[in-house]
């Protein structure tokens, strides 16, 4: 029993160290705080695959330092007053490590935001490739990425194209792209 | 649609990992670089301590004292004679640019073209140009005031650091400086890059042509002590073998006369480093800025001066230096306590008392000097120590004003912003402070300003706002660390020929190379640290322990666990064979004793700096006597015995080519031999602090 406890503690300790290491990379002033806008990068670099909405929830729910409450008063159908607290769109401020650590530990221990396996990625591209050409046109991919789901910014789109697109033909051979990206980073 | 969302989610994760790698690479470069800056300041403090520690036995004190101040008591007239270019002839074979004075804008443009074509300006013209620049700078105020009423736009250019291509690109995109195109160059023109001098010559020539439209702010690298370490001194001596020393001396004066800040439209403050909670522009505008030849050291103290007059006093006396705007200076001397008359009297009094005071209060003096030199101390303490100084009551006031002024200048040149409120000493750089958004608000409001523009920090995007957009950092030298590592503001925003992946890869490789070199240099310390975690000598340690040991020895503050994959290959069940690891890491294994080579490599840049400091006339050679005195000081400081005879013998034997003096290679070899005699010399001291058990000075 004692052994189990020890190994569990050891696991948690290792997780803590991993989180600390990633956090420190962005702690520019060495005072155990990071800009909230870098939290997404930190969480993802630890192997998690949240989408933007999930990221926002984690930050808003647990981590945001500054919260701006705006009260919205509305009458519902029964004439009762409803107050809704709407938080400010852009969370600002700094996240302290003490707050980040328990949240992130939970995320890692509960294996939230699991990685996306390569074959699923391939399928996703194939869905977009309606004509089953084996590649996507520049305009096609741009349209999907900038208008659907959680749209890319202009800069994100350019970045993806610079990595994914064959510049001579303006085509994205997604099979190669997916395997290149998945092999890239040994974890 | 689900598929799009999935792709976006996956791609964003990939970008985050890439960003993490890029950050780590960045941190590697920064930490290695800042470690260098800290060393520099430590070294400086070390010599300062040596200087103070000895009673004024003439020869020893003289050696060190003339490292820090000019030994020659010269008037400006004498300096002008020394710097005179007239006797230098330009040979007919010279194919570079010819300058005529007063310099015209076509001259300046010609100079730019010539440097673009890799030509070198003849030393005669260099000295002439620098001489004119010096004369102009002396009449400029500490803080330039400019307005945008004439031309709508002013271009502000950040750190150039000797990268001529960046300056050329700025000119290409923005146009050359002129009345319609005013510029502010915000310091750090020199060091690191290989064309520092060319950049200076270009900036100075435009300054001379358009003195009201070109403004230069001093940076922390416009400092001869910093230049010894970061390459500018070497560059000049390499390019101008005959007149390099003169040029450097003249540049020393020019640097000390560079204005400290620029204010635009009474609203925008532009300076190199930053501010602190005590920043007072009114005080700064009144200082004698040229007294601060190096921001690392407060100006010459009356006590040390043994001949009665500092040459700064004489400069004030000298009629040839009476500035055009003399009315302002006269007012300054009447109201400010350090007026010429008073200063002379005080000096004489303090000199008379010197001998008496030396014996009894040398300890207090030492403590105070140590505190002043130890920048790690809080500024509050510094203020207190100055106020409580039990020195001459009259010079007490002067000391306080010197300390105050000095702090202001160091803060302006060395500080960095931080996100949290408050103001704390800048431990990473070893000088200046970190200041927070509350300080920005307060200082800006107090001076009725709206924006602070500064440089000093390399920003990956080339620029960065902070403190609620009240502070803007701009940085011009693109590829500051490595090809593709950052995008210089005012340059290279458009060109992104490499994809993000490729650029990160290249930068990463060179950062890792630099890191590997450092690892190699610390190999024996690392091995012994690993062995502490391996009591049974299995040769294996866990990766967690590996990370701890790495940080304990190297103290670079790097995320070792994140970097692990790049540095460590295969592991057996999470255990690392560290001997094998080192064998794989080593590029070439030298035949000579590894420990000495390591030490040499570790201290190589320190040794080179020491050599250049001792070689005060920048001749590239040090005499036997200088060598002997230096070793004596060093060995007594390190509390080891070495006899005069032994050192003399050593000096003679080191002079391998028997030409009566020691050059840098012989010097390095000497260190290696001394190490054999004295055992391990540890240069990793820190500024004095009570109870610091690592400090070898106590």
CSV table of N, CA and C in Angstrom, one decimal, chain B residues 36-37 40-41 44 161 188 190-192 218-233 255 293-296 414 609 613:
chain,number,residue,atom,x,y,z
B,36,UNK,N,26.9,36.7,-19.6
B,36,UNK,CA,28.1,37.4,-20.0
B,36,UNK,C,28.1,38.8,-19.4
B,37,UNK,N,26.9,39.5,-19.5
B,37,UNK,CA,26.8,40.8,-19.0
B,37,UNK,C,27.1,40.9,-17.5
B,40,UNK,N,30.7,40.6,-16.8
B,40,UNK,CA,31.3,41.9,-17.0
B,40,UNK,C,31.3,42.8,-15.8
B,41,UNK,N,30.1,42.9,-15.3
B,41,UNK,CA,29.9,43.8,-14.2
B,41,UNK,C,30.6,43.3,-12.9
B,44,UNK,N,34.2,44.0,-13.2
B,44,UNK,CA,34.4,45.4,-12.9
B,44,UNK,C,34.4,45.7,-11.4
B,161,UNK,N,23.7,47.6,-32.9
B,161,UNK,CA,24.7,46.7,-32.6
B,161,UNK,C,25.6,46.2,-33.7
B,188,UNK,N,23.1,52.0,-28.3
B,188,UNK,CA,23.6,50.6,-28.7
B,188,UNK,C,24.0,50.5,-30.2
B,190,UNK,N,27.0,50.1,-31.2
B,190,UNK,CA,28.2,49.3,-31.4
B,190,UNK,C,28.2,48.0,-30.6
B,191,UNK,N,29.2,47.1,-30.8
B,191,UNK,CA,29.4,45.8,-30.2
B,191,UNK,C,28.6,44.7,-30.9
B,192,UNK,N,29.1,43.6,-30.9
B,192,UNK,CA,28.5,42.3,-31.4
B,192,UNK,C,28.6,42.2,-32.9
B,218,UNK,N,22.5,58.0,-25.9
B,218,UNK,CA,23.5,57.1,-25.5
B,218,UNK,C,22.9,55.8,-25.0
B,219,UNK,N,23.5,54.6,-25.4
B,219,UNK,CA,23.1,53.3,-24.9
B,219,UNK,C,24.1,52.8,-23.9
B,220,UNK,N,23.7,51.7,-23.3
B,220,UNK,CA,24.7,51.1,-22.3
B,220,UNK,C,25.9,50.5,-23.0
B,221,UNK,N,25.9,50.3,-24.3
B,221,UNK,CA,27.1,49.8,-25.0
B,221,UNK,C,27.9,51.0,-25.5
B,222,UNK,N,27.5,52.2,-25.3
B,222,UNK,CA,28.4,53.3,-25.7
B,222,UNK,C,29.2,53.6,-24.4
B,223,UNK,N,30.2,52.7,-24.2
B,223,UNK,CA,30.8,52.6,-22.9
B,223,UNK,C,32.1,51.7,-23.1
B,224,UNK,N,33.3,52.3,-22.9
B,224,UNK,CA,34.5,51.7,-23.3
B,224,UNK,C,34.8,50.4,-22.5
B,225,UNK,N,34.2,50.3,-21.3
B,225,UNK,CA,34.4,49.1,-20.6
B,225,UNK,C,33.6,47.9,-21.2
B,226,UNK,N,32.4,48.2,-21.5
B,226,UNK,CA,31.5,47.2,-22.1
B,226,UNK,C,32.1,46.8,-23.5
B,227,UNK,N,32.7,47.8,-24.2
B,227,UNK,CA,33.3,47.5,-25.5
B,227,UNK,C,34.5,46.5,-25.4
B,228,UNK,N,35.2,46.6,-24.3
B,228,UNK,CA,36.3,45.7,-24.2
B,228,UNK,C,35.8,44.2,-24.3
B,229,UNK,N,34.6,44.0,-23.8
B,229,UNK,CA,34.1,42.6,-23.8
B,229,UNK,C,33.4,42.2,-25.0
B,230,UNK,N,32.6,43.2,-25.5
B,230,UNK,CA,31.6,42.8,-26.6
B,230,UNK,C,32.1,43.1,-28.0
B,231,UNK,N,33.3,43.4,-28.2
B,231,UNK,CA,33.8,43.3,-29.6
B,231,UNK,C,34.2,44.6,-30.2
B,232,UNK,N,33.7,45.8,-29.7
B,232,UNK,CA,33.9,47.0,-30.5
B,232,UNK,C,35.4,47.4,-30.4
B,233,UNK,N,36.0,47.2,-29.2
B,233,UNK,CA,37.4,47.6,-29.1
B,233,UNK,C,38.3,46.7,-30.1
B,255,UNK,N,31.5,59.1,-26.5
B,255,UNK,CA,30.5,58.4,-25.8
B,255,UNK,C,30.0,59.1,-24.6
B,293,UNK,N,32.1,58.6,-17.8
B,293,UNK,CA,32.7,58.0,-19.0
B,293,UNK,C,32.2,56.6,-19.2
B,294,UNK,N,32.1,55.9,-18.1
B,294,UNK,CA,31.5,54.6,-18.1
B,294,UNK,C,30.3,54.6,-17.1
B,295,UNK,N,29.2,54.1,-17.6
B,295,UNK,CA,28.0,54.1,-16.7
B,295,UNK,C,28.2,53.0,-15.6
B,296,UNK,N,29.2,52.2,-15.7
B,296,UNK,CA,29.4,51.2,-14.7
B,296,UNK,C,30.1,51.7,-13.5
B,414,UNK,N,20.2,51.1,-18.4
B,414,UNK,CA,20.2,49.7,-18.2
B,414,UNK,C,18.9,49.1,-17.8
B,609,UNK,N,39.2,40.1,-21.4
B,609,UNK,CA,38.8,41.4,-20.9
B,609,UNK,C,39.9,41.9,-19.9
B,613,UNK,N,42.0,45.3,-20.2
B,613,UNK,CA,42.0,46.3,-19.2
B,613,UNK,C,43.4,46.7,-18.7
